[in-house]
PDB file of C-alpha atoms and ligand atoms in Angstrom:
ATOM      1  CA  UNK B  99     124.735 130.020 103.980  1.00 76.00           C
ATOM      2  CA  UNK B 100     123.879 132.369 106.415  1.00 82.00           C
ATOM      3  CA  UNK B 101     125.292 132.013 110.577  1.00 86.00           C
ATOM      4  CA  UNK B 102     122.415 130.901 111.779  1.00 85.00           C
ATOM      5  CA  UNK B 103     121.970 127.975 109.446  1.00 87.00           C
ATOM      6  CA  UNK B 104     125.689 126.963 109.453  1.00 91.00           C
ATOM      7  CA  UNK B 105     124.850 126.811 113.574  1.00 93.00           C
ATOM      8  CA  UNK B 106     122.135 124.536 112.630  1.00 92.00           C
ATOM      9  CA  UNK B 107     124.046 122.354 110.856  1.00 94.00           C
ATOM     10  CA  UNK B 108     127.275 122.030 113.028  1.00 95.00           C
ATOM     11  CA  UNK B 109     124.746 121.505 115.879  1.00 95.00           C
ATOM     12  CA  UNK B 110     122.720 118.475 113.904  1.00 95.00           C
ATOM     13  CA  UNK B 111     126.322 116.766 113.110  1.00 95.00           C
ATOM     14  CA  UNK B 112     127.608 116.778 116.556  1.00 95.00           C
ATOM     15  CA  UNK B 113     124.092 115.629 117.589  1.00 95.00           C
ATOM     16  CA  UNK B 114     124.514 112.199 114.737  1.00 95.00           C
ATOM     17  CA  UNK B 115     128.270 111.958 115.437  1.00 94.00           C
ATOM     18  CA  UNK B 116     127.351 110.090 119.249  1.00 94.00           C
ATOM     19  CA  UNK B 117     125.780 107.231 120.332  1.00 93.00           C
ATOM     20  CA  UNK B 118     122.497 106.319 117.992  1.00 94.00           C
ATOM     21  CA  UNK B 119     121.007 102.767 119.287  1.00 92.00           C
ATOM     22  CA  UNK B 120     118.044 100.688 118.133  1.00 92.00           C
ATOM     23  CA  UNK B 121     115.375 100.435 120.560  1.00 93.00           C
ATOM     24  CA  UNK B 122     112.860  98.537 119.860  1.00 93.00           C
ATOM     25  CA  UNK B 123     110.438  97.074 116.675  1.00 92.00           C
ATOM     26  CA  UNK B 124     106.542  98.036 117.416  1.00 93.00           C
ATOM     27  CA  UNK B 125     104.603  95.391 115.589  1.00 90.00           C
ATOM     28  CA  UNK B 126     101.310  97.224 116.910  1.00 91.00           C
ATOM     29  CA  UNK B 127     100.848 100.282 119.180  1.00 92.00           C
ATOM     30  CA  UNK B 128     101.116  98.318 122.626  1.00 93.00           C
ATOM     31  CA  UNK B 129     104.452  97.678 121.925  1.00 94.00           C
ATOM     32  CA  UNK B 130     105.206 101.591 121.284  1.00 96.00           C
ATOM     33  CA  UNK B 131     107.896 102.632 123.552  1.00 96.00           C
ATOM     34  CA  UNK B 132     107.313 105.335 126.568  1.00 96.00           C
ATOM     35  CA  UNK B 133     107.480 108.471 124.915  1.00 96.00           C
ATOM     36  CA  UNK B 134     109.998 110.183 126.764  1.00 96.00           C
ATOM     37  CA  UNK B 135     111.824 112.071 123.331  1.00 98.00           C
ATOM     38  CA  UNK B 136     110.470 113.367 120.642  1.00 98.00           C
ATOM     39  CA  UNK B 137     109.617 111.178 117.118  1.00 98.00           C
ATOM     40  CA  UNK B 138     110.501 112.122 113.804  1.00 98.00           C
ATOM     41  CA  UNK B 139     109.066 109.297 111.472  1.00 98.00           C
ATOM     42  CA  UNK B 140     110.292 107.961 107.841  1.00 97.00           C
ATOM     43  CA  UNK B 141     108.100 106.869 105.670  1.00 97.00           C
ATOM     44  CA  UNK B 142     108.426 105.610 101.762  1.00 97.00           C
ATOM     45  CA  UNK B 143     107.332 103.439  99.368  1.00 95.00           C
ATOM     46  CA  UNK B 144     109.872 100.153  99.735  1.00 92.00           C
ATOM     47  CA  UNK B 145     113.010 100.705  97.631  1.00 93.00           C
ATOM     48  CA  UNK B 146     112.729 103.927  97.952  1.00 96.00           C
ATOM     49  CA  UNK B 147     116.013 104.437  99.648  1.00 96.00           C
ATOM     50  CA  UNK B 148     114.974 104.915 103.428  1.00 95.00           C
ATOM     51  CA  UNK B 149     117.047 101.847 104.701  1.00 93.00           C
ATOM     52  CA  UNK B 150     119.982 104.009 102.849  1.00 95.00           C
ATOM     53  CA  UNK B 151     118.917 107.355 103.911  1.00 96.00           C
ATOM     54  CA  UNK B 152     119.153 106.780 107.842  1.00 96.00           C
ATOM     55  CA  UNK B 153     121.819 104.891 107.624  1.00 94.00           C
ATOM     56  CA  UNK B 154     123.501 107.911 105.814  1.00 96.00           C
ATOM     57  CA  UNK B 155     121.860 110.342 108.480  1.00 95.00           C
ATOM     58  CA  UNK B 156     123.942 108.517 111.669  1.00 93.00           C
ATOM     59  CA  UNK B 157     126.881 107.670 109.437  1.00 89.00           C
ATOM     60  CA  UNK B 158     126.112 104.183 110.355  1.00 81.00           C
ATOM     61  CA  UNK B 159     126.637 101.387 107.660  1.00 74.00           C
ATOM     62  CA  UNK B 160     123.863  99.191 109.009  1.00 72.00           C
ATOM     63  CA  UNK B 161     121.780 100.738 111.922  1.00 73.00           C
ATOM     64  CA  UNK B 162     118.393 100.131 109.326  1.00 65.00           C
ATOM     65  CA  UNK B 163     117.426  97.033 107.923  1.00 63.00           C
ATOM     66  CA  UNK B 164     117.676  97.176 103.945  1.00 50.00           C
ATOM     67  CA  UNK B 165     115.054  94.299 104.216  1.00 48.00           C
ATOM     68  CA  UNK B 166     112.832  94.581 101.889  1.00 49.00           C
ATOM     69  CA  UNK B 167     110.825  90.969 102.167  1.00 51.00           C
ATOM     70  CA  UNK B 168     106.378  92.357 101.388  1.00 51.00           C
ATOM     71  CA  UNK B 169     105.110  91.732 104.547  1.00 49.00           C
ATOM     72  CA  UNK B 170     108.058  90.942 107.272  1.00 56.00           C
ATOM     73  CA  UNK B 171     108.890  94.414 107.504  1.00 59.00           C
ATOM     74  CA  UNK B 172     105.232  95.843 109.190  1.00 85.00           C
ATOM     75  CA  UNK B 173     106.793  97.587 112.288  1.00 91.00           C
ATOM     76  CA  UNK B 174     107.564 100.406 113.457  1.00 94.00           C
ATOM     77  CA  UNK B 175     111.396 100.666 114.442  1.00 93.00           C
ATOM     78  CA  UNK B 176     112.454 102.841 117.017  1.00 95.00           C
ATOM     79  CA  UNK B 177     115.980 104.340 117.108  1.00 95.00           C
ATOM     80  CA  UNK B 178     117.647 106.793 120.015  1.00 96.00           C
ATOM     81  CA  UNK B 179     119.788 109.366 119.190  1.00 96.00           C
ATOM     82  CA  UNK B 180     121.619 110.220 121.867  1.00 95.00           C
ATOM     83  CA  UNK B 181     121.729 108.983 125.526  1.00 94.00           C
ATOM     84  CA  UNK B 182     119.658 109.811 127.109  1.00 94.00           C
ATOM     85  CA  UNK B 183     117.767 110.193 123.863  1.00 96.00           C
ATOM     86  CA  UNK B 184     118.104 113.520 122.314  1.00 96.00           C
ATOM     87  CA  UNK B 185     114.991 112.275 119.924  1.00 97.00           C
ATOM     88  CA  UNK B 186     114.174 109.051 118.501  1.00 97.00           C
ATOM     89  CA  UNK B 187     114.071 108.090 114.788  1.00 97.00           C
ATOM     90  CA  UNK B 188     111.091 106.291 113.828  1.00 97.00           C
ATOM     91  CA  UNK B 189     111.186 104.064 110.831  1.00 95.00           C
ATOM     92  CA  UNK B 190     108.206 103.146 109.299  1.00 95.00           C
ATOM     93  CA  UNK B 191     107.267 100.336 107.270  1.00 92.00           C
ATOM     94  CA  UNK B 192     107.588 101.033 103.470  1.00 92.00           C
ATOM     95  CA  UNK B 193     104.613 100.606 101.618  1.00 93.00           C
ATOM     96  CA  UNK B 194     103.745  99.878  97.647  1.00 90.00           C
ATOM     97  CA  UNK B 195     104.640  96.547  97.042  1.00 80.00           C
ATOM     98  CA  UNK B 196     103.722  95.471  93.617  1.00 75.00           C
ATOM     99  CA  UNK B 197     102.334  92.060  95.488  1.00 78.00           C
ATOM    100  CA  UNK B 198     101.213  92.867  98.483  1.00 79.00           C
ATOM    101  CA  UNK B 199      98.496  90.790  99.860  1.00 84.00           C
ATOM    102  CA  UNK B 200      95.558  93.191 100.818  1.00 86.00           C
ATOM    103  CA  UNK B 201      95.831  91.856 104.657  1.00 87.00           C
ATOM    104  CA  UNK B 202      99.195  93.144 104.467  1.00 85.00           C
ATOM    105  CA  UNK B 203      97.997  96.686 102.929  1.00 86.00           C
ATOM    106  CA  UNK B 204      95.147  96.919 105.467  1.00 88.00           C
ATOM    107  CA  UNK B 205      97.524  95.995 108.183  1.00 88.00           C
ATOM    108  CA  UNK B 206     100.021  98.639 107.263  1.00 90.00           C
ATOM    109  CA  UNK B 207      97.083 101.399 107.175  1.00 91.00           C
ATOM    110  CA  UNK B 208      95.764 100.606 110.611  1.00 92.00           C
ATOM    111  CA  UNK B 209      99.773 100.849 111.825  1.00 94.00           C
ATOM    112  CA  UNK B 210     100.478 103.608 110.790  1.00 95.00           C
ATOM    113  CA  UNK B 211      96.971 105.259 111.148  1.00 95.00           C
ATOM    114  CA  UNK B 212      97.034 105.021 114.535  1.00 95.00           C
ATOM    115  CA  UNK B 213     100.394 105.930 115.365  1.00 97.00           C
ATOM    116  CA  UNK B 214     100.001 109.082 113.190  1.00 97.00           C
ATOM    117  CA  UNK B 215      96.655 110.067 115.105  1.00 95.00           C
ATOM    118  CA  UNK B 216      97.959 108.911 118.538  1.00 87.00           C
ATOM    119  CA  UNK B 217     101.512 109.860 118.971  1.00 96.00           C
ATOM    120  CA  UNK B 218     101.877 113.386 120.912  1.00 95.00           C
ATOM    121  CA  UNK B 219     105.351 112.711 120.690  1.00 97.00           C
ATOM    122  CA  UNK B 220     105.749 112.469 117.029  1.00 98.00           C
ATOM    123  CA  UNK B 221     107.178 116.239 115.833  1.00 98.00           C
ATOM    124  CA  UNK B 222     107.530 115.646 112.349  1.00 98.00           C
ATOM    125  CA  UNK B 223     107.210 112.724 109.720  1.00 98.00           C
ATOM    126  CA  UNK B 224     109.852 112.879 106.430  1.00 98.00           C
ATOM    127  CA  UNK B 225     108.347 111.149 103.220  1.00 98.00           C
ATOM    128  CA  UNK B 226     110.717 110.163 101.196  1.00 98.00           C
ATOM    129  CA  UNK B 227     109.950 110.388  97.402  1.00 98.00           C
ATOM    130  CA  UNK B 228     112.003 108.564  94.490  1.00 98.00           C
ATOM    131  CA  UNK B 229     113.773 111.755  92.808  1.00 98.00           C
ATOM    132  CA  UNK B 230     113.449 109.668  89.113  1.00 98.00           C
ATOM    133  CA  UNK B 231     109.708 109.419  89.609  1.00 97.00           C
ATOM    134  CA  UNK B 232     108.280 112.263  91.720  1.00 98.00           C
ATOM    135  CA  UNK B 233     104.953 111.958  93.986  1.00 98.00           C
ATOM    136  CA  UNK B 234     103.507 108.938  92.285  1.00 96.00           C
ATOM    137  CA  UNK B 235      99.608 107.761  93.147  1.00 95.00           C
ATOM    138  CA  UNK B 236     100.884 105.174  95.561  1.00 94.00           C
ATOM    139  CA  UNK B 237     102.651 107.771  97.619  1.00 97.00           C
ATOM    140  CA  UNK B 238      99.254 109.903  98.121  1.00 95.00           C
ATOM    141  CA  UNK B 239      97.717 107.755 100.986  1.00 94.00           C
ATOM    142  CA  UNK B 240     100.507 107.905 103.357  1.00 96.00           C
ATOM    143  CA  UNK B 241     100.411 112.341 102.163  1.00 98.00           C
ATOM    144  CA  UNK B 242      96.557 112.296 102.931  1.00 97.00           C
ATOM    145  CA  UNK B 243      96.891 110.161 106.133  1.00 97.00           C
ATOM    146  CA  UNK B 244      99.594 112.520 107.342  1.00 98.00           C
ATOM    147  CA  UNK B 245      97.032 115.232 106.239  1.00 98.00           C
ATOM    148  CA  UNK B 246      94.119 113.918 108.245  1.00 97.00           C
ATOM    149  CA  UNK B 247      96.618 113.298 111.207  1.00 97.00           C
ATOM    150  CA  UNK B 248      97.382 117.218 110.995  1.00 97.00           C
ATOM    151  CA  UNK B 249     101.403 116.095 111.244  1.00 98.00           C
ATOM    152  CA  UNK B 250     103.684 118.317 109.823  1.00 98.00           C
ATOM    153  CA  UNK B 251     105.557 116.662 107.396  1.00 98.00           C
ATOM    154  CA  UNK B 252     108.457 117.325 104.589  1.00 98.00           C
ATOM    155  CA  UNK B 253     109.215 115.760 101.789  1.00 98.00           C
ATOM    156  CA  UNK B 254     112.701 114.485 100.592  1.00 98.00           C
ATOM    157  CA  UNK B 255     113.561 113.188  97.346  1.00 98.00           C
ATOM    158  CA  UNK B 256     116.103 110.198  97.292  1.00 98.00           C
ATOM    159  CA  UNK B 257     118.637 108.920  94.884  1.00 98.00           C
ATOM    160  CA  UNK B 258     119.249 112.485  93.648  1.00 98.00           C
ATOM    161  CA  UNK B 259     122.896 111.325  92.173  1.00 98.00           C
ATOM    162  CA  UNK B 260     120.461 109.398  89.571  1.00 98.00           C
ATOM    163  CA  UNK B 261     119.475 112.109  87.397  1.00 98.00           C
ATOM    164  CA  UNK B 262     120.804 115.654  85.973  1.00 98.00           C
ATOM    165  CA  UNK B 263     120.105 118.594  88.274  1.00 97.00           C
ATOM    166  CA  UNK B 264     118.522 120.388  85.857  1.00 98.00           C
ATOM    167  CA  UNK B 265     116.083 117.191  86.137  1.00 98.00           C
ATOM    168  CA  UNK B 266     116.250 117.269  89.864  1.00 98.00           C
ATOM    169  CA  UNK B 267     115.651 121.104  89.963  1.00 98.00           C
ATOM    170  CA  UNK B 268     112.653 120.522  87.601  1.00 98.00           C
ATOM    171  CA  UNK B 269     111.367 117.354  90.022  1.00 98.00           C
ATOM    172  CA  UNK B 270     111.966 119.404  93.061  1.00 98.00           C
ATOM    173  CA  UNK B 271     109.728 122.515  91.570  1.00 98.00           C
ATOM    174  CA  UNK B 272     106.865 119.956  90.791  1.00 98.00           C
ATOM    175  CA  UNK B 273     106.906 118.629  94.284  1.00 98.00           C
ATOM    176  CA  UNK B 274     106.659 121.848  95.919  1.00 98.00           C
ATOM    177  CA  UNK B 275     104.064 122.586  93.366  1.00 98.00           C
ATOM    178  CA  UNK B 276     101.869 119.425  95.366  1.00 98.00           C
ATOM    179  CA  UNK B 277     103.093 120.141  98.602  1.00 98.00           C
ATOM    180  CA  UNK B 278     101.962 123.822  98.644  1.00 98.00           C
ATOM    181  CA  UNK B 279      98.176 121.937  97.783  1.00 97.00           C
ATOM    182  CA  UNK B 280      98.899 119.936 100.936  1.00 98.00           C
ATOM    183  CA  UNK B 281      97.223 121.085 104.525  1.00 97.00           C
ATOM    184  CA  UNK B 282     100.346 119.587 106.613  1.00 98.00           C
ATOM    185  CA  UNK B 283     103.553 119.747 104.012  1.00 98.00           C
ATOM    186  CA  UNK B 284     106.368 121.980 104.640  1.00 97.00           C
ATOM    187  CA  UNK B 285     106.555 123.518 101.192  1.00 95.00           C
ATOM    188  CA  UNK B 286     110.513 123.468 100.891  1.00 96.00           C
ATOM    189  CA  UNK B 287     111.860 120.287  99.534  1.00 97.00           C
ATOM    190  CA  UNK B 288     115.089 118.334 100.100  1.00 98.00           C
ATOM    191  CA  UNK B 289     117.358 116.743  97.491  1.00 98.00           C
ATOM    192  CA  UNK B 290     119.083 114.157  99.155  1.00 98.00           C
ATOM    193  CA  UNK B 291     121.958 111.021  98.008  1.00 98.00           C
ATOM    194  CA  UNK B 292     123.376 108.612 100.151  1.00 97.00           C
ATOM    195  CA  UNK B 293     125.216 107.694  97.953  1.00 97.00           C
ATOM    196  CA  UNK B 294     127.223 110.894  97.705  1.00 98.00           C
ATOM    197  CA  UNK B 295     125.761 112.639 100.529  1.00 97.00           C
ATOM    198  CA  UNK B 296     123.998 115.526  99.035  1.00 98.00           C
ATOM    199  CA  UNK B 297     121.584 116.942 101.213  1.00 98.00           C
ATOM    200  CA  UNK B 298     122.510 114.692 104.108  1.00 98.00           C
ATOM    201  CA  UNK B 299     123.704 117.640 106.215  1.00 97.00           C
ATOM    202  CA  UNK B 300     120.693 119.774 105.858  1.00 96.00           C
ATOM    203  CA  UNK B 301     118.706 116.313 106.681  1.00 97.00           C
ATOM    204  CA  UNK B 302     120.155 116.225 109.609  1.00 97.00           C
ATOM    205  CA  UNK B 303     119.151 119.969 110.238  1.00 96.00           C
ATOM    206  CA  UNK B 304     115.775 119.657 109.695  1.00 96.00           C
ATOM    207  CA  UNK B 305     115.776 116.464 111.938  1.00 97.00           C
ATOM    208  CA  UNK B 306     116.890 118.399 114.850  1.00 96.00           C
ATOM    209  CA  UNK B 307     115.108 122.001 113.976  1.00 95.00           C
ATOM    210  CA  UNK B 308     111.642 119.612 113.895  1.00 95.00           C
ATOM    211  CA  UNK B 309     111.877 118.978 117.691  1.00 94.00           C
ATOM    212  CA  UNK B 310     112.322 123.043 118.180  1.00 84.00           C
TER     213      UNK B 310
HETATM  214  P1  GDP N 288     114.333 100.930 101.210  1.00 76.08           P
HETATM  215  O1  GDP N 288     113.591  99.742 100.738  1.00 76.08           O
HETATM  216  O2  GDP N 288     113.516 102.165 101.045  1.00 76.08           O
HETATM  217  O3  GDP N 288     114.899 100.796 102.595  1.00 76.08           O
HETATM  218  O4  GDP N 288     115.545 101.153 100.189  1.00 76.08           O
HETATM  219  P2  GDP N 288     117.108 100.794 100.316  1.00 76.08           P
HETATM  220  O5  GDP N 288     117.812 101.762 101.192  1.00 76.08           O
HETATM  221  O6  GDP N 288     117.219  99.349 100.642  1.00 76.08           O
HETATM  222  O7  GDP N 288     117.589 101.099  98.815  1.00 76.08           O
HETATM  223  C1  GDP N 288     117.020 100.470  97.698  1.00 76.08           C
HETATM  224  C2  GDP N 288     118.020 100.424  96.583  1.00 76.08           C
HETATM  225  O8  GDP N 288     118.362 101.730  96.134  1.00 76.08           O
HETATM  226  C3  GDP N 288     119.352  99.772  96.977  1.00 76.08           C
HETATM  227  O9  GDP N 288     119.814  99.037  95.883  1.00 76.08           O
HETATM  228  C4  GDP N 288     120.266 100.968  97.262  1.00 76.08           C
HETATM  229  O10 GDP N 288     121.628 100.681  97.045  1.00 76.08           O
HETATM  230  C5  GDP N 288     119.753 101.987  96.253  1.00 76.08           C
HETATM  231  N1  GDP N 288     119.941 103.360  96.758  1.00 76.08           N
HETATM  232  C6  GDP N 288     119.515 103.840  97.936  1.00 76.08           C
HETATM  233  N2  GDP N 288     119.849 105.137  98.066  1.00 76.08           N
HETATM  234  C7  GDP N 288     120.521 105.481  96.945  1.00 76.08           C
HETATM  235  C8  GDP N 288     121.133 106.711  96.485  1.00 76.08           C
HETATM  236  O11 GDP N 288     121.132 107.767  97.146  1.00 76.08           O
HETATM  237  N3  GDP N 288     121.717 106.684  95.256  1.00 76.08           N
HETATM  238  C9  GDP N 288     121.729 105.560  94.490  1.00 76.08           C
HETATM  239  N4  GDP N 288     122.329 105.646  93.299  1.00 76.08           N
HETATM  240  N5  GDP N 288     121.173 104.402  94.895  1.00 76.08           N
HETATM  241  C10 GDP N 288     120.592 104.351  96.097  1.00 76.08           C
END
């Protein structure tokens, strides 16, 4: 690792070691907070591991919700890191429920459509992908809406302590192999585990080198 990223990475755990607060849960865009830090967004399909993931980024046991009820769960949730807020974590609602009603589908699109197009303050959005499963089709219309919206956006694989590496190495190629296809992807990939906290540092990283 060179200086520069071990820098990065002292500078990102510092930044998650203080305060980290809930703010607020934006059940449409009137309700969006004043957007006085910048957003980095999660996004996933539900069980996906993003309750688990942010919890593991602020070293928090229960800052997000690992709720996972189809259709109680269509907010955005606002976290601040830092006080006064550094940046905000924005949590968005997971999407791919087997039984979804289609209100609740269409509801979710126009959420997250229109904070994705209207959000200046949104830097980056991490989509989190199952590392046992890869980009699967219900993943691609949160990739093309972030596309469309021109936001820059990474993806992160989750639950990496479920498989080999030399699975998770193959998984990872095949995922940059999409996301080089893909107008607004960053084409390097994170591995991630909350469970034993691979990748959690370098999450971290990229969560702070996303707001410049
Ligand atoms: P969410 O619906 O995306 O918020 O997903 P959750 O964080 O609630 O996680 C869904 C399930 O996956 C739970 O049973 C978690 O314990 C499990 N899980 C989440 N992250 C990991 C991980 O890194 N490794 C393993 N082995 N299990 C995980």
């Amino acid at each position: 690792m060179s200086e520069g990223q071990e820098e990065a990475i002292e500078a990102a755990r510092k930044l998650f070691a203080g305060p980290v607060s809930f703010l607020l849960s934006a059940p449409s865009l009137k309700f969006l907070p004043d957007a006085i830090a910048p957003e980095i967004a999660f996004a996933g399909r539900s069980n996906v591991g993003k309750s688990s993931l942010l919890n593991a980024l602020v070293g928090r046991n229960a800052l997000a919700r690992t709720s996972n009820t189809p259709g109680r769960t269509q907010e955005l949730n606002f976290f601040d890191v830092g006080t006064p807020p550094v940046l905000r974590l924005v949590d968005m609602p997971g999407y791919g429920f087997a039984k979804a009603p289609k209100d609740v589908v269409k509801q979710w699109r126009f959420l997250v459509n229109d904070y994705l197009r209207g959000r200046q303050a949104l830097k980056r959005a991490l989509v989190l992908i199952d590392a046992r499963h890869g980009i699967k089709e219900v993943d691609t219309d949160i990739l093309d809406m972030l596309d469309a919206a021109a936001v820059s956006y990474r993806l992160v694989l989750t639950k990496a302590d479920k498989i080999k590496p030399t699975e998770l190495a193959e998984v990872a190629s095949r995922t940059a192999d999409a996301a080089r296809k893909r107008p607004a992807a960053h084409p390097e990939i994170l591995s991630t585990s909350s469970d034993t906290g691979q990748g959690i540092a370098e999450l971290r990283a990229a969560v702070l080198s996303a707001i410049g």
